[in-house]
Short mmCIF file of N, CA and C in Angstrom, two decimals:
data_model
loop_
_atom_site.label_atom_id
_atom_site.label_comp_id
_atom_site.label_asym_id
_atom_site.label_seq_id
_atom_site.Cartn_x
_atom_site.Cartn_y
_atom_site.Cartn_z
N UNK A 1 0.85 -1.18 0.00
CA UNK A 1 0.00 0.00 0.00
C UNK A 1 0.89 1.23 0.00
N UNK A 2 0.48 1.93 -0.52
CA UNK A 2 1.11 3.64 -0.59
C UNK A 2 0.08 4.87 -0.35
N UNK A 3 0.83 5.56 0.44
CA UNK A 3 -0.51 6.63 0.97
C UNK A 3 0.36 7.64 0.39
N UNK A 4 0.06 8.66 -0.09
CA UNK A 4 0.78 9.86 -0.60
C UNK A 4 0.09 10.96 -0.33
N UNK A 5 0.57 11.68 0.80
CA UNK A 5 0.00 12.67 1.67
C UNK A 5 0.09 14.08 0.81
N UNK A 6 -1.23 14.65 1.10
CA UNK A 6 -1.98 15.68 0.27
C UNK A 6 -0.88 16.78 0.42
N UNK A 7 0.01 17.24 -0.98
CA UNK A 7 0.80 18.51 -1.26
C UNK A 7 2.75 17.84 -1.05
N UNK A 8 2.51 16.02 -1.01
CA UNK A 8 4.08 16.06 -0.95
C UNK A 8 4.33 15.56 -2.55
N UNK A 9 3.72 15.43 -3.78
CA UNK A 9 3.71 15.13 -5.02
C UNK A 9 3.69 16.38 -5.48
N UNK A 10 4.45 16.90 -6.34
CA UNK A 10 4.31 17.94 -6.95
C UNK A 10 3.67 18.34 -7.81
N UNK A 11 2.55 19.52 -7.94
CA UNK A 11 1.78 20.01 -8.77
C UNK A 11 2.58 20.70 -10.76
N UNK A 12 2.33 20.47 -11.29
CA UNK A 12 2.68 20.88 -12.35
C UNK A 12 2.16 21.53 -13.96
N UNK A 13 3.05 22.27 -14.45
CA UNK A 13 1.91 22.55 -15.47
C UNK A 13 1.93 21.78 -17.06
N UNK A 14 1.05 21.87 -16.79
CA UNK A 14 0.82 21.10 -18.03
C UNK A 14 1.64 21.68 -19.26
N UNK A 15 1.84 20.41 -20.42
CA UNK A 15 2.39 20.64 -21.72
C UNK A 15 1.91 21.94 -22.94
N UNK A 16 2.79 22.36 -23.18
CA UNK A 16 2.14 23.32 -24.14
C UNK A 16 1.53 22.62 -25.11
N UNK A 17 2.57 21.46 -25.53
CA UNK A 17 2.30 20.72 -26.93
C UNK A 17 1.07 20.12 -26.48
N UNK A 18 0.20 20.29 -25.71
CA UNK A 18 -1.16 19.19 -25.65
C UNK A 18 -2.38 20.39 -25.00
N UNK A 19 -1.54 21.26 -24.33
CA UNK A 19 -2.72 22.88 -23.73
C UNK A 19 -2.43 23.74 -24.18
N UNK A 20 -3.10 24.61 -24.37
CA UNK A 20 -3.84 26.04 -24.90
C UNK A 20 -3.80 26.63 -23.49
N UNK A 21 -2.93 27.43 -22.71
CA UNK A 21 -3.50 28.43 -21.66
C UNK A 21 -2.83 27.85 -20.32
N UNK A 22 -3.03 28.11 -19.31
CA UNK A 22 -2.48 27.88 -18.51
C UNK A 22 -3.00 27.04 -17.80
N UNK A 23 -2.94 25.50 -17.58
CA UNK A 23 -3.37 24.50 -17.04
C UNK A 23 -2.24 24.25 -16.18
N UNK A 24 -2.89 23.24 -14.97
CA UNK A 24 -1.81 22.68 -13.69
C UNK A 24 -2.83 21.19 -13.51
N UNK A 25 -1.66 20.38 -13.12
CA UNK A 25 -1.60 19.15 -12.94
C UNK A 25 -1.33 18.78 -11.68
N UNK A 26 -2.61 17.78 -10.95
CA UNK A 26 -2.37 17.25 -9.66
C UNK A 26 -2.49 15.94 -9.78
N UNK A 27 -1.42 15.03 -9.62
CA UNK A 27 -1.16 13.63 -9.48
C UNK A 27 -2.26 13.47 -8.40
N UNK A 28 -2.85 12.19 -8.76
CA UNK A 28 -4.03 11.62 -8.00
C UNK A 28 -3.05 9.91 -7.63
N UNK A 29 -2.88 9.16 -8.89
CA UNK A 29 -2.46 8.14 -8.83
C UNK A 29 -1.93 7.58 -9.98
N UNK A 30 -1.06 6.78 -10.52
CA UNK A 30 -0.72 6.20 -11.43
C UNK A 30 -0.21 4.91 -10.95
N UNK A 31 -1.28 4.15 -11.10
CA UNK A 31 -1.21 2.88 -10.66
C UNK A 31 -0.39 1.92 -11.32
N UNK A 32 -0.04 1.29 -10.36
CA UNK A 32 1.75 0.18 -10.96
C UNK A 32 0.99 -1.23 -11.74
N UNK A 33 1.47 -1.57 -13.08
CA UNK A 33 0.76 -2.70 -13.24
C UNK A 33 0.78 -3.85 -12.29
N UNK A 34 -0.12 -4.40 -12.73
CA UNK A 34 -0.95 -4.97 -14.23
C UNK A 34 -2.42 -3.95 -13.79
N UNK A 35 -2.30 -3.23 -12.32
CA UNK A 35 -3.40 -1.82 -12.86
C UNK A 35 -3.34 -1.07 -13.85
N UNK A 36 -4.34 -0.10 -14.41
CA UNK A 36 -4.09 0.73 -15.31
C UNK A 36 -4.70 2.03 -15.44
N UNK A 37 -5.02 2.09 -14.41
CA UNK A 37 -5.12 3.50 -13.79
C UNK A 37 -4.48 4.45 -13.87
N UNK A 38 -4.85 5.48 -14.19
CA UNK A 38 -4.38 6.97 -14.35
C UNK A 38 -5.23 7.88 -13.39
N UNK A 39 -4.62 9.56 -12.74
CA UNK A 39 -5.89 9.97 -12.59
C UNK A 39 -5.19 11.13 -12.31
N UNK A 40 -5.63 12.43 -12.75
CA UNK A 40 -5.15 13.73 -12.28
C UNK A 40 -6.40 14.82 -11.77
N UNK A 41 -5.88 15.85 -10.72
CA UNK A 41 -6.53 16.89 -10.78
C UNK A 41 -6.43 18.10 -11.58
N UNK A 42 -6.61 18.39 -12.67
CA UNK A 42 -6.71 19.34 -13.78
C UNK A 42 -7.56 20.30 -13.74
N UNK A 43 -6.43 21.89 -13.05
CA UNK A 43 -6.96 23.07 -13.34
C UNK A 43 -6.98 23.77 -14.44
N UNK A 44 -8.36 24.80 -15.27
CA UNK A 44 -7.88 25.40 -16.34
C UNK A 44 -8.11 26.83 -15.83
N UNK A 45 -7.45 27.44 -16.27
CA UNK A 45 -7.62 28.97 -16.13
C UNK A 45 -8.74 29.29 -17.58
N UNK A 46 -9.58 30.34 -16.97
CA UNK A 46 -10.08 30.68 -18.08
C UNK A 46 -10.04 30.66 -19.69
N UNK A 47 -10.46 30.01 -20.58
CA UNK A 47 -10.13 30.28 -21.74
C UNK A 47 -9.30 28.90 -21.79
N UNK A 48 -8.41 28.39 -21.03
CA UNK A 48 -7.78 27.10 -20.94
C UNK A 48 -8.39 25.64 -21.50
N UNK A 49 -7.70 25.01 -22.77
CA UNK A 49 -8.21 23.75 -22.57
C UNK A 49 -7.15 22.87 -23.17
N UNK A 50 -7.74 21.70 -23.37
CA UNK A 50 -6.29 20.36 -24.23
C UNK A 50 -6.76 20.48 -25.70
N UNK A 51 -5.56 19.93 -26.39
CA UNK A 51 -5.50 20.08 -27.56
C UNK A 51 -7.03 18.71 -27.74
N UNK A 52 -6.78 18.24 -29.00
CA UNK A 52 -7.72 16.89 -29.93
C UNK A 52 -7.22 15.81 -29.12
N UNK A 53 -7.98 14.86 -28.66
CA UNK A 53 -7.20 14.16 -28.17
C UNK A 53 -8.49 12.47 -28.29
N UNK A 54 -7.35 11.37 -27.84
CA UNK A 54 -8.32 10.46 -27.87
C UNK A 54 -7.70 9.64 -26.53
N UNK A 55 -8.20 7.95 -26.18
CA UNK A 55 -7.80 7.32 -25.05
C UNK A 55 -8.53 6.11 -25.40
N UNK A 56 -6.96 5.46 -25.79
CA UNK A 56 -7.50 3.54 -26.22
C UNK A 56 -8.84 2.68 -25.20
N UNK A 57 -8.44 3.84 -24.23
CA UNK A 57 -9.28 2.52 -23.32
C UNK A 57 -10.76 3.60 -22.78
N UNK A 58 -10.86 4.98 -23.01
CA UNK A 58 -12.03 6.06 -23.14
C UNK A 58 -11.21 6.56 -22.00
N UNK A 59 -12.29 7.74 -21.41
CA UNK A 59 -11.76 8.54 -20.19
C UNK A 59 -13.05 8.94 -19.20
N UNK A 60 -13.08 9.05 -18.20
CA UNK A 60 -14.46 9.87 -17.43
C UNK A 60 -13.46 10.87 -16.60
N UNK A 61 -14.23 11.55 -16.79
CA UNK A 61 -14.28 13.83 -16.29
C UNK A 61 -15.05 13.60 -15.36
N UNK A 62 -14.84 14.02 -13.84
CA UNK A 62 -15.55 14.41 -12.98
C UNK A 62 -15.19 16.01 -12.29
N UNK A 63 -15.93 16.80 -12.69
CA UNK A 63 -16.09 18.53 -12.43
C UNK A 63 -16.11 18.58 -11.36
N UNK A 64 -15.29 19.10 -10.51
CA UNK A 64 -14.98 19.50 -9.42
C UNK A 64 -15.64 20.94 -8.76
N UNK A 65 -15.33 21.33 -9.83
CA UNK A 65 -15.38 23.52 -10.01
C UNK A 65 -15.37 24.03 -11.03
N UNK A 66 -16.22 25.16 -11.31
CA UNK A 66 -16.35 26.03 -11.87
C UNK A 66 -16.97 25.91 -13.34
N UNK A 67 -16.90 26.25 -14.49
CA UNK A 67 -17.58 25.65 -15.36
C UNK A 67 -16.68 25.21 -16.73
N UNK A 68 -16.96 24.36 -17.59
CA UNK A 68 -16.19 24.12 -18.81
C UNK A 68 -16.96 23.75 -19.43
N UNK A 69 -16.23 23.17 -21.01
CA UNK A 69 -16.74 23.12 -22.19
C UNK A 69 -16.14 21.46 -22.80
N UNK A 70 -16.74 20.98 -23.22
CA UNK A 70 -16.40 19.71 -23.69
C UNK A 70 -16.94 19.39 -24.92
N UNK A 71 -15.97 19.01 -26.41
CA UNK A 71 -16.68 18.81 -27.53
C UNK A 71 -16.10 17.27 -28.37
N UNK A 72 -16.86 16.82 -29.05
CA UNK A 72 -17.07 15.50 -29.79
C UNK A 72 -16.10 16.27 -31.54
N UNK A 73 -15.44 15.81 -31.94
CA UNK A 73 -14.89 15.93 -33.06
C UNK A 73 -16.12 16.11 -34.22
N UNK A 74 -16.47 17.25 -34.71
CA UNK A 74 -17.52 17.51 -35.87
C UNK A 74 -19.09 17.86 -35.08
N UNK A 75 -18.97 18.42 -33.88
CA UNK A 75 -20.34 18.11 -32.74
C UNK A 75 -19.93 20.11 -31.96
N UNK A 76 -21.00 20.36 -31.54
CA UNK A 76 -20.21 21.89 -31.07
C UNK A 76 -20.19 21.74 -29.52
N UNK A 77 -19.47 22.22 -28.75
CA UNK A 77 -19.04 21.78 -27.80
C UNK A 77 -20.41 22.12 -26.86
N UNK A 78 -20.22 21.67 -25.43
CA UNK A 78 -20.95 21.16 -24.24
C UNK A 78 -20.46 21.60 -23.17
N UNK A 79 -21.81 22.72 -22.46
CA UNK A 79 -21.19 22.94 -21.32
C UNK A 79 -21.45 21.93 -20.24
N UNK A 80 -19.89 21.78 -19.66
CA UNK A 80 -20.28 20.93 -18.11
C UNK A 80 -19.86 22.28 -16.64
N UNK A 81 -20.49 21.06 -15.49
CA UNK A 81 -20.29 22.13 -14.74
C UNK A 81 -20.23 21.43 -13.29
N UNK A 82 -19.37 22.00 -12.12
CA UNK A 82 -19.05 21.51 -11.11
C UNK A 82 -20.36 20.05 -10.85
N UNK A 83 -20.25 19.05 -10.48
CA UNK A 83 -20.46 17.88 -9.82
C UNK A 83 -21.31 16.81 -11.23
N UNK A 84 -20.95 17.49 -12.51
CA UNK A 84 -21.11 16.92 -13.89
C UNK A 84 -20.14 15.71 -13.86
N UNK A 85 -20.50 14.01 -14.35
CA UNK A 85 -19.28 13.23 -14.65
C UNK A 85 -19.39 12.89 -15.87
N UNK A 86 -18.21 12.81 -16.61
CA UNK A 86 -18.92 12.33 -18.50
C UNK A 86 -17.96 11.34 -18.49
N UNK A 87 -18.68 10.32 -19.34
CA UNK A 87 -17.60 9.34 -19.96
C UNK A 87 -17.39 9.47 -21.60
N UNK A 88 -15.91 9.17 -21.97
CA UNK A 88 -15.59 9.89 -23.32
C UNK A 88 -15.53 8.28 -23.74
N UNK A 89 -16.39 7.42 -24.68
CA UNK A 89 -15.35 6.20 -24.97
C UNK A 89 -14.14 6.08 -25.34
N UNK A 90 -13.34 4.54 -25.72
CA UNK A 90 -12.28 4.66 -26.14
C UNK A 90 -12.54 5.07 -27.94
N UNK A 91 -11.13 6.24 -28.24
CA UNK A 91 -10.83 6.58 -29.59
C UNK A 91 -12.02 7.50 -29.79
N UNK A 92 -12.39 8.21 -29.55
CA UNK A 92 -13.62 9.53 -29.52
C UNK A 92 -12.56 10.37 -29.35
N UNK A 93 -12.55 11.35 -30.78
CA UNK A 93 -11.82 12.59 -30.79
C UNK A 93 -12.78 13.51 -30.19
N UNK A 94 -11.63 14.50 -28.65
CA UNK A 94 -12.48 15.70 -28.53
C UNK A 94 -11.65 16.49 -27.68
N UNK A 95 -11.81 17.24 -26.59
CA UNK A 95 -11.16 18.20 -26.29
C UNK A 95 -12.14 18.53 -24.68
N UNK A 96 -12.02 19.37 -23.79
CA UNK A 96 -11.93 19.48 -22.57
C UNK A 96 -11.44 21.09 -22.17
N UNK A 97 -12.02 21.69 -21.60
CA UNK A 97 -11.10 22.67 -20.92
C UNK A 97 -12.47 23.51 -20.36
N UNK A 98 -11.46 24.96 -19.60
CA UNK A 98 -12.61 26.07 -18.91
C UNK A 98 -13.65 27.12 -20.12
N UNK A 99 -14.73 27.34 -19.40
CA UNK A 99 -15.47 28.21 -20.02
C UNK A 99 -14.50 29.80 -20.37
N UNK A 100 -14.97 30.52 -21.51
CA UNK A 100 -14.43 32.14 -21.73
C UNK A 100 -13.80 32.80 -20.42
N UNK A 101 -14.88 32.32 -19.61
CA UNK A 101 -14.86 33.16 -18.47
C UNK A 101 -14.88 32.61 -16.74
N UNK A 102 -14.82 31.16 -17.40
CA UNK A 102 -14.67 30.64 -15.85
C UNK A 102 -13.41 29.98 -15.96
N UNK A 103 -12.99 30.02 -14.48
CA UNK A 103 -11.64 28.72 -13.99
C UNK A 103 -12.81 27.39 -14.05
N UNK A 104 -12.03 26.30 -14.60
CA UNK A 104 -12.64 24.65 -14.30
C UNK A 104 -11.27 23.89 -13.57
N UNK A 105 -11.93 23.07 -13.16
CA UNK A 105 -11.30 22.47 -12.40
C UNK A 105 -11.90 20.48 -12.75
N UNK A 106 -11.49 19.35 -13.15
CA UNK A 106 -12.08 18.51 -13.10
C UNK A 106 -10.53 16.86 -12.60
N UNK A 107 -11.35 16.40 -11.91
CA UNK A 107 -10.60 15.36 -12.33
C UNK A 107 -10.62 14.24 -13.17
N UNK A 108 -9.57 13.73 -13.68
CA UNK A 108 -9.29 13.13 -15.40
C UNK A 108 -8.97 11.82 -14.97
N UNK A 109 -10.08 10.96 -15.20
CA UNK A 109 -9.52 9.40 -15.26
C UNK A 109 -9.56 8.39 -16.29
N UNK A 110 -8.23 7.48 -16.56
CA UNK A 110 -8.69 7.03 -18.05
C UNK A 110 -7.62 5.36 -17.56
N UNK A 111 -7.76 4.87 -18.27
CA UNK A 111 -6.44 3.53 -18.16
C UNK A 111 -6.10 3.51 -19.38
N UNK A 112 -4.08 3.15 -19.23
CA UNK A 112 -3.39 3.12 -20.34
C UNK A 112 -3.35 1.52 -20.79
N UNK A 113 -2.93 1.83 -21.84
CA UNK A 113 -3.12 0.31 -22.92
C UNK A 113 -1.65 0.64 -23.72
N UNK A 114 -0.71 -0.64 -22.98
CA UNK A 114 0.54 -0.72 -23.68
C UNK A 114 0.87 0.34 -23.18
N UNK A 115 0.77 1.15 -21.85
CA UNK A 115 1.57 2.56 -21.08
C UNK A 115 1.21 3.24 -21.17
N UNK A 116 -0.06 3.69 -22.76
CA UNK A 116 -0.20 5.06 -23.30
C UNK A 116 -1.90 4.88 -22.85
N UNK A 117 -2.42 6.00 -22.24
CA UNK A 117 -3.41 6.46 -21.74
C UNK A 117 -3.84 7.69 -22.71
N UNK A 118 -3.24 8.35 -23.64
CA UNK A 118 -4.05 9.54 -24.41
C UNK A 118 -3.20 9.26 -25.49
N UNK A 119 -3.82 9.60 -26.35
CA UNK A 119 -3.20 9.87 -27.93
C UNK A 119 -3.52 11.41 -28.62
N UNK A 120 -2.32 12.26 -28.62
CA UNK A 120 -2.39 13.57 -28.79
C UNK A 120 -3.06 13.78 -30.35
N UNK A 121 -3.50 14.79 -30.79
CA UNK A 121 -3.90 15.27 -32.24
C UNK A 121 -3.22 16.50 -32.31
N UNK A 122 -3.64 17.68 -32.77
CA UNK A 122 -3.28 19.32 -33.08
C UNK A 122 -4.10 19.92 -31.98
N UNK A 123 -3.91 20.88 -31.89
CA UNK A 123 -4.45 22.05 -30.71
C UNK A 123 -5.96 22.24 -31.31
N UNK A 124 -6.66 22.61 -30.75
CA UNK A 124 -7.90 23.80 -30.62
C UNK A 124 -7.63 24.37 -31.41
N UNK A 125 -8.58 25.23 -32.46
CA UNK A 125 -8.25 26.34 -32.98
C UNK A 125 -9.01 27.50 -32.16
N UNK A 126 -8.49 28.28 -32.29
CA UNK A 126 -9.66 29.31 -31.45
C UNK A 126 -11.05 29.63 -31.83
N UNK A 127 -11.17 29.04 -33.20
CA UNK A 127 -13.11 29.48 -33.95
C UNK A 127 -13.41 27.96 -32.99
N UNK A 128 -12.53 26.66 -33.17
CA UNK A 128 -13.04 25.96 -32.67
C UNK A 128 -13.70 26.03 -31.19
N UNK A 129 -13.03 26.52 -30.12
CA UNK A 129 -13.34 26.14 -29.26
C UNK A 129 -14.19 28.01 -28.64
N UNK A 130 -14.68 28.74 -29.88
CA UNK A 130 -15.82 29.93 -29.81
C UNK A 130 -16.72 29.41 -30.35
N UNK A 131 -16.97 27.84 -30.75
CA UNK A 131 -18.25 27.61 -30.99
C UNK A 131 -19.42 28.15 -29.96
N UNK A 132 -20.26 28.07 -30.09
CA UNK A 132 -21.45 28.55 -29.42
C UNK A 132 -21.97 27.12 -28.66
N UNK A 133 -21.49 27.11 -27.60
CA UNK A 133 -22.48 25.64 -27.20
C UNK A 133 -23.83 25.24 -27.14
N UNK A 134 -23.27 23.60 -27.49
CA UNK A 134 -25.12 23.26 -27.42
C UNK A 134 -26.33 23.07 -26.44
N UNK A 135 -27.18 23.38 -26.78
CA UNK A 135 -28.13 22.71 -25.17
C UNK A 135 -28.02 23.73 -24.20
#
């Protein structure tokens, strides 16, 4: 067993090559095989989100805070919002991040297949992610 006491793992920021804006990363767990668990706490600053992205094995978002936007590849994006959980299946191109005007906050869980847990695409474009959401 391993207990990893709250603030001795270091917080970090996320990749440019995969975010748009200023995102931070909180290690939750990365479970040792033959688990395959992943799991972070992922802040976005306003306007903040991840590039295209997909996950061999899918992913579920549970909203913590504040509000965001979530879109399906060819679909206009979706607002979610604090205590929202979505599941993305596996290989569903889409994207994740905060509303114009809000901080989001969610945590990101997915399991890797063969190590790799996400498969990157290109960034957001900015018309992309000013779609007008649906619903």
């Amino acid at each position: 067993m391993d207990i990893h006491k709250y603030g001795a793992r270091p917080r970090t920021q996320a990749p440019a090559d995969y975010f748009t804006g200023d995102v931070w990363q909180d290690p939750v767990v990365t479970a040792p095989e033959p688990a395959r668990l992943r799991a972070l706490i992922v802040t976005f600053s306003a306007g903040a989100r991840t590039a295209w992205h997909t996950h061999p094995l899918g992913q579920t978002l549970h909203v913590l805070s504040g509000e965001g936007r979530i879109a399906l590849r060819g679909q206009p994006p979706r607002v979610i919002s604090a205590g929202d959980t979505v599941w993305i299946p596996p290989h569903e191109e889409h994207w994740h991040g905060a509303a114009p005007d809000s901080e989001m906050v969610h945590m990101a869980m997915q399991e890797a297949l063969d190590g790799t847990a996400a498969d990157w695409l290109e960034h957001v474009s900015d018309a992309d992610y000013a779609i007008a959401p649906a619903g």
